[in-house]
mmCIF file of C-alpha atoms in Angstrom:
data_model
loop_
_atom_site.group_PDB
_atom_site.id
_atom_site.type_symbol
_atom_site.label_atom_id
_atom_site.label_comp_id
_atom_site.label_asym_id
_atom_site.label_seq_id
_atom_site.Cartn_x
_atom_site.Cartn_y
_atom_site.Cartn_z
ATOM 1 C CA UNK B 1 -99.859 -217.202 22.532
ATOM 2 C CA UNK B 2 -99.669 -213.592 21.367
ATOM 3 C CA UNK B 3 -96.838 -211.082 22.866
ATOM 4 C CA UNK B 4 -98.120 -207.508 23.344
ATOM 5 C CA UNK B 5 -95.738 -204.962 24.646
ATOM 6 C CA UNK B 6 -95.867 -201.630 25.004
ATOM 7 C CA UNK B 7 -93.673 -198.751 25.470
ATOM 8 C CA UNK B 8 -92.923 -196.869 27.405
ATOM 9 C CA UNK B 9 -94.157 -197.904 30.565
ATOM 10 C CA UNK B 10 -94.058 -194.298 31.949
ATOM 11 C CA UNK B 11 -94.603 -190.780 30.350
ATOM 12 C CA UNK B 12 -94.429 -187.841 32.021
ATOM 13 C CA UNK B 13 -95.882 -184.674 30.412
ATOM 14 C CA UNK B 14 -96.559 -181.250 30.592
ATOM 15 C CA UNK B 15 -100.362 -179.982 29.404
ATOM 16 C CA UNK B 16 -100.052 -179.331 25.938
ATOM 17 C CA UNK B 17 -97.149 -181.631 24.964
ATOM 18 C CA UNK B 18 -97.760 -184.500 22.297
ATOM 19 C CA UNK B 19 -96.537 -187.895 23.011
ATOM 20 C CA UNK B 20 -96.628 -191.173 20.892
ATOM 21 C CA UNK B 21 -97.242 -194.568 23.002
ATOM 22 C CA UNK B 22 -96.146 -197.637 20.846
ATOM 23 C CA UNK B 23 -97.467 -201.572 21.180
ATOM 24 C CA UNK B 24 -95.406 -204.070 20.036
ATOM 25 C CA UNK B 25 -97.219 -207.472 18.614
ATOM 26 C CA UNK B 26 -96.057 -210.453 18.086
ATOM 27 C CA UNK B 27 -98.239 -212.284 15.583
ATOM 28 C CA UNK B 28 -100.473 -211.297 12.872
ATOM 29 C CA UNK B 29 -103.885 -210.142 14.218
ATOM 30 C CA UNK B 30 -107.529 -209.581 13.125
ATOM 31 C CA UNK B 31 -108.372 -207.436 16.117
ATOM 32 C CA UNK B 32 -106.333 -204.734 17.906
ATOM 33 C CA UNK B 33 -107.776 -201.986 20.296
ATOM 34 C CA UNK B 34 -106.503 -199.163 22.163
ATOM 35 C CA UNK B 35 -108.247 -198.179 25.583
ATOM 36 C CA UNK B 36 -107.571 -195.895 28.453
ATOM 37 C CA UNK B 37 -107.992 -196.361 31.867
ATOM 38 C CA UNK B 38 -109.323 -193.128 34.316
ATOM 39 C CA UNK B 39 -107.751 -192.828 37.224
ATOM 40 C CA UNK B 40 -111.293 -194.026 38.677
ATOM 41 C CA UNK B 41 -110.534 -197.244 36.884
ATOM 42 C CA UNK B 42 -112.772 -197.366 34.400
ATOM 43 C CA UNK B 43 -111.859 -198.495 30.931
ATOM 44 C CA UNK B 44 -112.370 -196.248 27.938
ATOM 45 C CA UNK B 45 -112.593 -197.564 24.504
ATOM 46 C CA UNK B 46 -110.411 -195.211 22.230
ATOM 47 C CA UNK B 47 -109.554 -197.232 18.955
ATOM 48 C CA UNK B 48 -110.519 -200.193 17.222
ATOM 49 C CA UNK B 49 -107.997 -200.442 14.314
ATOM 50 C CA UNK B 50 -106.172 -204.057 13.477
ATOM 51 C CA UNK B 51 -104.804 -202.021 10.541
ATOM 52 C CA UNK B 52 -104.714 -198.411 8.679
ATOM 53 C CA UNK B 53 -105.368 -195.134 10.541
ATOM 54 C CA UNK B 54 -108.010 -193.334 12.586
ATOM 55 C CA UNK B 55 -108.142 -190.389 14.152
ATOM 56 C CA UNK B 56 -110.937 -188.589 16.857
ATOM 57 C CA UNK B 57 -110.515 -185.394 18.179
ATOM 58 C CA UNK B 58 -106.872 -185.134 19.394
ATOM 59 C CA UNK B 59 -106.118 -188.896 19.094
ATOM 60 C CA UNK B 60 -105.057 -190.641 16.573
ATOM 61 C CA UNK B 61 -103.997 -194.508 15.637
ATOM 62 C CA UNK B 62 -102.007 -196.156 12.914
ATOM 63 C CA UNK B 63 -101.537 -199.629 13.068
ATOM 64 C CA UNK B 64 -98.568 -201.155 10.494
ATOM 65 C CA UNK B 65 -100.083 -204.760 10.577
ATOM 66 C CA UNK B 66 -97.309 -206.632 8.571
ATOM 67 C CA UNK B 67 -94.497 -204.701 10.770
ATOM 68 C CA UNK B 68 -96.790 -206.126 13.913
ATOM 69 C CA UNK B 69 -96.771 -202.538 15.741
ATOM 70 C CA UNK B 70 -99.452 -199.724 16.902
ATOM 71 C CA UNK B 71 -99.042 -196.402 17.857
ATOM 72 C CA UNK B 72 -101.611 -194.090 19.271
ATOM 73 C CA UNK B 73 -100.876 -190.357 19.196
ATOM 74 C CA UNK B 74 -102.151 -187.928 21.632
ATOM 75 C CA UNK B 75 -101.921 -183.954 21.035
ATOM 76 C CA UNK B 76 -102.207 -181.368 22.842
ATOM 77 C CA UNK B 77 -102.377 -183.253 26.547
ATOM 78 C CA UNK B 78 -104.743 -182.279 28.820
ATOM 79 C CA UNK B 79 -104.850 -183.571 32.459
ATOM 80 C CA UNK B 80 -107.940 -185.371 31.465
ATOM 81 C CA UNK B 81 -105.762 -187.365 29.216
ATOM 82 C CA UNK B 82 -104.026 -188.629 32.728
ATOM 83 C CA UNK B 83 -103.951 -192.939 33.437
ATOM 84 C CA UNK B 84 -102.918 -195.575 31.906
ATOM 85 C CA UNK B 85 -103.309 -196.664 28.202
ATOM 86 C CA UNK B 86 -103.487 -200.603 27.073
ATOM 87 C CA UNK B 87 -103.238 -201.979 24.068
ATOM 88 C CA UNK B 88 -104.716 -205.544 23.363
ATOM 89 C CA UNK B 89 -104.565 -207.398 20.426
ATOM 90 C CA UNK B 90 -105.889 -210.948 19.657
ATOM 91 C CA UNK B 91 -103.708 -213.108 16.824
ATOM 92 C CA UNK B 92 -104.918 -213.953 13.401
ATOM 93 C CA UNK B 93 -104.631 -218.250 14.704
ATOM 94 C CA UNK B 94 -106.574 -220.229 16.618
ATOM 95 C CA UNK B 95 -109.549 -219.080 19.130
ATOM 96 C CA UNK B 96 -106.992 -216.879 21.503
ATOM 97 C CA UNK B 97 -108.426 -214.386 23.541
ATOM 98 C CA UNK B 98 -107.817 -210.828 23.027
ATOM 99 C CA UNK B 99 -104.522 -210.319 25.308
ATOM 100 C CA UNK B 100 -103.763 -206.803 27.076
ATOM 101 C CA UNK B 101 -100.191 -205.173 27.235
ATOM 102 C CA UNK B 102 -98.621 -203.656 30.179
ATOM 103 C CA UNK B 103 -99.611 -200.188 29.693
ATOM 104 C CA UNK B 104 -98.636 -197.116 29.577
ATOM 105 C CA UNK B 105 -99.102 -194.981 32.393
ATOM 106 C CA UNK B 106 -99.285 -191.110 31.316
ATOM 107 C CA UNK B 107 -98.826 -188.939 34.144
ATOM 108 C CA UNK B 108 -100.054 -184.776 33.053
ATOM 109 C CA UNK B 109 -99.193 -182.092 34.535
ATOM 110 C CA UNK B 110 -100.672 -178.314 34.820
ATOM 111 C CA UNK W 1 -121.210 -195.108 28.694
ATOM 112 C CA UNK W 2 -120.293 -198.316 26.890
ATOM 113 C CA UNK W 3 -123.851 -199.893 27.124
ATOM 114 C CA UNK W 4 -122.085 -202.814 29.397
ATOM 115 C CA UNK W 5 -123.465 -202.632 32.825
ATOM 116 C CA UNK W 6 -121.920 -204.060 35.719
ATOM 117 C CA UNK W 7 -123.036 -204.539 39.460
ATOM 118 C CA UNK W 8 -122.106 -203.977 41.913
ATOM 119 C CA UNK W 9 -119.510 -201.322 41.287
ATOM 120 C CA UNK W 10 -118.189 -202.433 45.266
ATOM 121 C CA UNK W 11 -117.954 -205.411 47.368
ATOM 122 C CA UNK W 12 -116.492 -206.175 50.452
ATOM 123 C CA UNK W 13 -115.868 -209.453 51.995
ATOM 124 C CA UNK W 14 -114.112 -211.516 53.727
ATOM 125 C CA UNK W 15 -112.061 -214.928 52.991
ATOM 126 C CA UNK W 16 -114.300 -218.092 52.480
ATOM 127 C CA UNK W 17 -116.779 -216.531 51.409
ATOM 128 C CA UNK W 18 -118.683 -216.639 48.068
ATOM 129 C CA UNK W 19 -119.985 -213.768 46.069
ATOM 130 C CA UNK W 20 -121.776 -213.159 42.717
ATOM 131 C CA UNK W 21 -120.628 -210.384 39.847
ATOM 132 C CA UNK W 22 -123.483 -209.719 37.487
ATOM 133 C CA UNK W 23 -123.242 -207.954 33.570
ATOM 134 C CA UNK W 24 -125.764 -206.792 31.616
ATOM 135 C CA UNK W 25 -123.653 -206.874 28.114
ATOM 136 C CA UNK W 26 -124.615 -203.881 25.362
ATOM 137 C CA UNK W 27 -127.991 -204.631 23.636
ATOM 138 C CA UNK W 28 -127.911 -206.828 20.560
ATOM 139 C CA UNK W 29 -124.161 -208.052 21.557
ATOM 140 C CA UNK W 30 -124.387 -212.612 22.060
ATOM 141 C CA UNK W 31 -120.801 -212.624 23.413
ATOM 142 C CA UNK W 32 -119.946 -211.847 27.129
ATOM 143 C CA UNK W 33 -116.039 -212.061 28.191
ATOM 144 C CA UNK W 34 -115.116 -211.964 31.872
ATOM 145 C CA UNK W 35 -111.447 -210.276 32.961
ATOM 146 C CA UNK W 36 -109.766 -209.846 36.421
ATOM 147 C CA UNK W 37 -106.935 -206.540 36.973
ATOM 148 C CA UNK W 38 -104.791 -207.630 39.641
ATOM 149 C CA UNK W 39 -102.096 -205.353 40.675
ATOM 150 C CA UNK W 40 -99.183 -207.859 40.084
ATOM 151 C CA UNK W 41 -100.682 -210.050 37.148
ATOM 152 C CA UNK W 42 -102.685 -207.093 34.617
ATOM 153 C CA UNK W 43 -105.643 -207.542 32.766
ATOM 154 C CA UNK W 44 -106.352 -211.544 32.808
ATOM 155 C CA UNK W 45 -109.007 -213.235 30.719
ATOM 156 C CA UNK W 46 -110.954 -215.376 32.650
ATOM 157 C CA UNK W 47 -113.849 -216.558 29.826
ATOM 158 C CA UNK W 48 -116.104 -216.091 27.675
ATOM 159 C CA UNK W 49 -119.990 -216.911 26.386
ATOM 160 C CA UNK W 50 -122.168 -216.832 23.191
ATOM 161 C CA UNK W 51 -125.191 -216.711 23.140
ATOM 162 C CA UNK W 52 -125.619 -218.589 26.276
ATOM 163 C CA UNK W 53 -123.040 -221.307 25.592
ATOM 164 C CA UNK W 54 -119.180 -221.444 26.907
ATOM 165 C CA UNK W 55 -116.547 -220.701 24.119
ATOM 166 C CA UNK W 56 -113.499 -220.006 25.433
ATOM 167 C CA UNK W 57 -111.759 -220.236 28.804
ATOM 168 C CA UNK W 58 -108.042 -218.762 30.307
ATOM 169 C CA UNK W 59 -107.071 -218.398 33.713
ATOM 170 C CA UNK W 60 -110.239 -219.132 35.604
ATOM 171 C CA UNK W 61 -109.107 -220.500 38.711
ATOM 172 C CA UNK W 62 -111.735 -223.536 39.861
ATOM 173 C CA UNK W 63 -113.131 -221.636 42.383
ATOM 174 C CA UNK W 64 -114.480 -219.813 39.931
ATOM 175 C CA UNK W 65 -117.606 -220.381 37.413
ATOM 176 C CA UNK W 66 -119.975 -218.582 35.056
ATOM 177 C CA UNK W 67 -123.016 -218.708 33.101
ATOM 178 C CA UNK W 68 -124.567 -216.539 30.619
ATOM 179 C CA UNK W 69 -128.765 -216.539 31.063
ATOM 180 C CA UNK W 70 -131.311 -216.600 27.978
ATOM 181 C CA UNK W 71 -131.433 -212.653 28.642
ATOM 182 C CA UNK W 72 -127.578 -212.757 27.842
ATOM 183 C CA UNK W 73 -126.752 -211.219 30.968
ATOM 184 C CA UNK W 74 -123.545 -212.890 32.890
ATOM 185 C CA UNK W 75 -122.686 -213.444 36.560
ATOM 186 C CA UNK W 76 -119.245 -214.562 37.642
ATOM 187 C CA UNK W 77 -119.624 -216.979 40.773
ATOM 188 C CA UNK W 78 -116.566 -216.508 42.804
ATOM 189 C CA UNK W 79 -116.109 -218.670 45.853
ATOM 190 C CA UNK W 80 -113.922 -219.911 48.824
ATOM 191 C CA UNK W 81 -112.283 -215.995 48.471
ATOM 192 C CA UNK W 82 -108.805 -215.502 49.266
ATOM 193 C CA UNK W 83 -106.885 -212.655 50.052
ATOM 194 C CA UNK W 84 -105.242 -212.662 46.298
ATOM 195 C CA UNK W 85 -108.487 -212.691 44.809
ATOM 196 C CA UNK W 86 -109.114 -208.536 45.371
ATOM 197 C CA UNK W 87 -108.917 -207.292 42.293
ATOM 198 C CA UNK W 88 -111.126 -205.242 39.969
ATOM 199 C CA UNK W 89 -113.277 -208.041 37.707
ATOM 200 C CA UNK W 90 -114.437 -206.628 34.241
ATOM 201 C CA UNK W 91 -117.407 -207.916 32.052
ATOM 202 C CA UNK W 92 -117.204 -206.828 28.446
ATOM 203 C CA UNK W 93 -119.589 -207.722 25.668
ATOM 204 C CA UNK W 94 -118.985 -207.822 21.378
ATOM 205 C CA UNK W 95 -121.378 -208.417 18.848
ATOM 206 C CA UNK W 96 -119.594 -211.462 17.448
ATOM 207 C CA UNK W 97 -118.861 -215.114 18.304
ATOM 208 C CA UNK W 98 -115.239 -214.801 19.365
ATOM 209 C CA UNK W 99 -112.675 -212.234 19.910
ATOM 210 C CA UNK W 100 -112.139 -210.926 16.534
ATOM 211 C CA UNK W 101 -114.048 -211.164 12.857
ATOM 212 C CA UNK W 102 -114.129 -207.121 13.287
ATOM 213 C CA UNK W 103 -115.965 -206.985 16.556
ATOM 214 C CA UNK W 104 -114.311 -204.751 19.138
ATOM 215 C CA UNK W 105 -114.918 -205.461 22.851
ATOM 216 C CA UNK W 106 -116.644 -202.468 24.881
ATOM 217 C CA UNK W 107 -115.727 -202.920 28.516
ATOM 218 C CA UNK W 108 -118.107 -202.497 31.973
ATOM 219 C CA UNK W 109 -117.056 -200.003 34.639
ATOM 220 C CA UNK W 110 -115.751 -202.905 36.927
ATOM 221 C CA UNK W 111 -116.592 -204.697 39.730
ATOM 222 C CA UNK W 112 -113.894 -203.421 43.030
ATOM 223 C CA UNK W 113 -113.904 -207.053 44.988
ATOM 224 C CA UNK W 114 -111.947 -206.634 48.337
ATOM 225 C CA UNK W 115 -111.419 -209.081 50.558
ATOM 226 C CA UNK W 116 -110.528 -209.208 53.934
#
């Protein structure tokens, strides 16, 4: 099945730094999302974006399909913006599920 | 709010025993997927439903079944617990009949399962 990796596995920020969090796929795929996950565990919904670029608020997404990689952009951290940030993609072939990464577990502080 | 609700958000129990995790998927979304976050193993897919009917299945360990009602809501049926089953179970729901053909998945709040 699909490979999904992300990178890096830990960022450590100051508030008002930008960082760039990158997922690695290895197959073509019709469906690629971006969520975050609160510190209270809950899991946010940030992206939806198997190709091009989107942007809301201080996030932003490209995704370079045919070079099978994501990246989501934050600006301007807040603490808010602290937990840890999946990436899941599902491949192009066959009836796979959508598969999660590792995460990336951003870590800001005051 | 992602319009998938989940219940409980808690529940405690202890090995052997058998418990039931209910989701109420987004209205107008047929498909219902069930994951499990386990410290050492991630975000796991367990399965899915449309429209009332099984369509795909991962990891789902046998002590372990589903259904998805008429209503579309989902319950997981987890049973025999052991220890390594604590983890926090996710429902999420999509508008379409599998993972992809542009339909994003919008993710519950969780179900904590602890077991002692």
């Amino acid at each position: 099945g699909i490979q999904v990796e992300q990178s890096p596995p830990d960022l450590i920020l100051q508030e008002g730094a930008n960082s760039t969090l990158r997922c690695n796929f290895s197959d073509s795929v019709n469906n690629l999302q971006w969520f975050h996950q609160n510190p209270w565990g809950q899991l946010i919904n940030l992206f939806y974006i198997p190709s091009g670029t989107k942007q809301n608020g201080r996030l932003s997404a490209t995704t370079v399909a045919t070079e099978r990689y994501s990246l989501l952009y934050i600006s301007s951290s807040q603490t808010t913006d602290s937990g840890v940030y999946f990436c899941a993609a599902k491949s192009n072939f066959g009836n796979e599920k959508l598969t999660f990464g590792t995460g990336t577990r951003l870590t800001i502080i005051p | 709010d992602s319009g998938v609700t989940q219940t409980p958000k808690h529940l405690i129990t202890a090995t052997g025993q058998r418990v039931t995790l209910r989701c109420s998927p987004r209205s107008g979304d047929l498909s219902v997927y069930w994951y499990q976050q386990s410290l050492d193993q991630g975000l796991q897919f367990l399965i899915q439903y449309y429209n009332g009917e099984e369509r795909a299945k991962g990891n789902i360990l046998e002590r372990f079944s589903a259904q998805q009602f008429p209503d579309l809501h989902s319950e997981l049926n987890l049973s025999s617990l052991e220890l390594g089953d604590s983890a926090l179970y996710f429902c999420a729901s999509s508008g379409g009949q599998g993972f992809a053909y542009n339909s994003p998945l919008h993710f519950g709040n969780g179900t904590r399962l602890t077991v002692t």
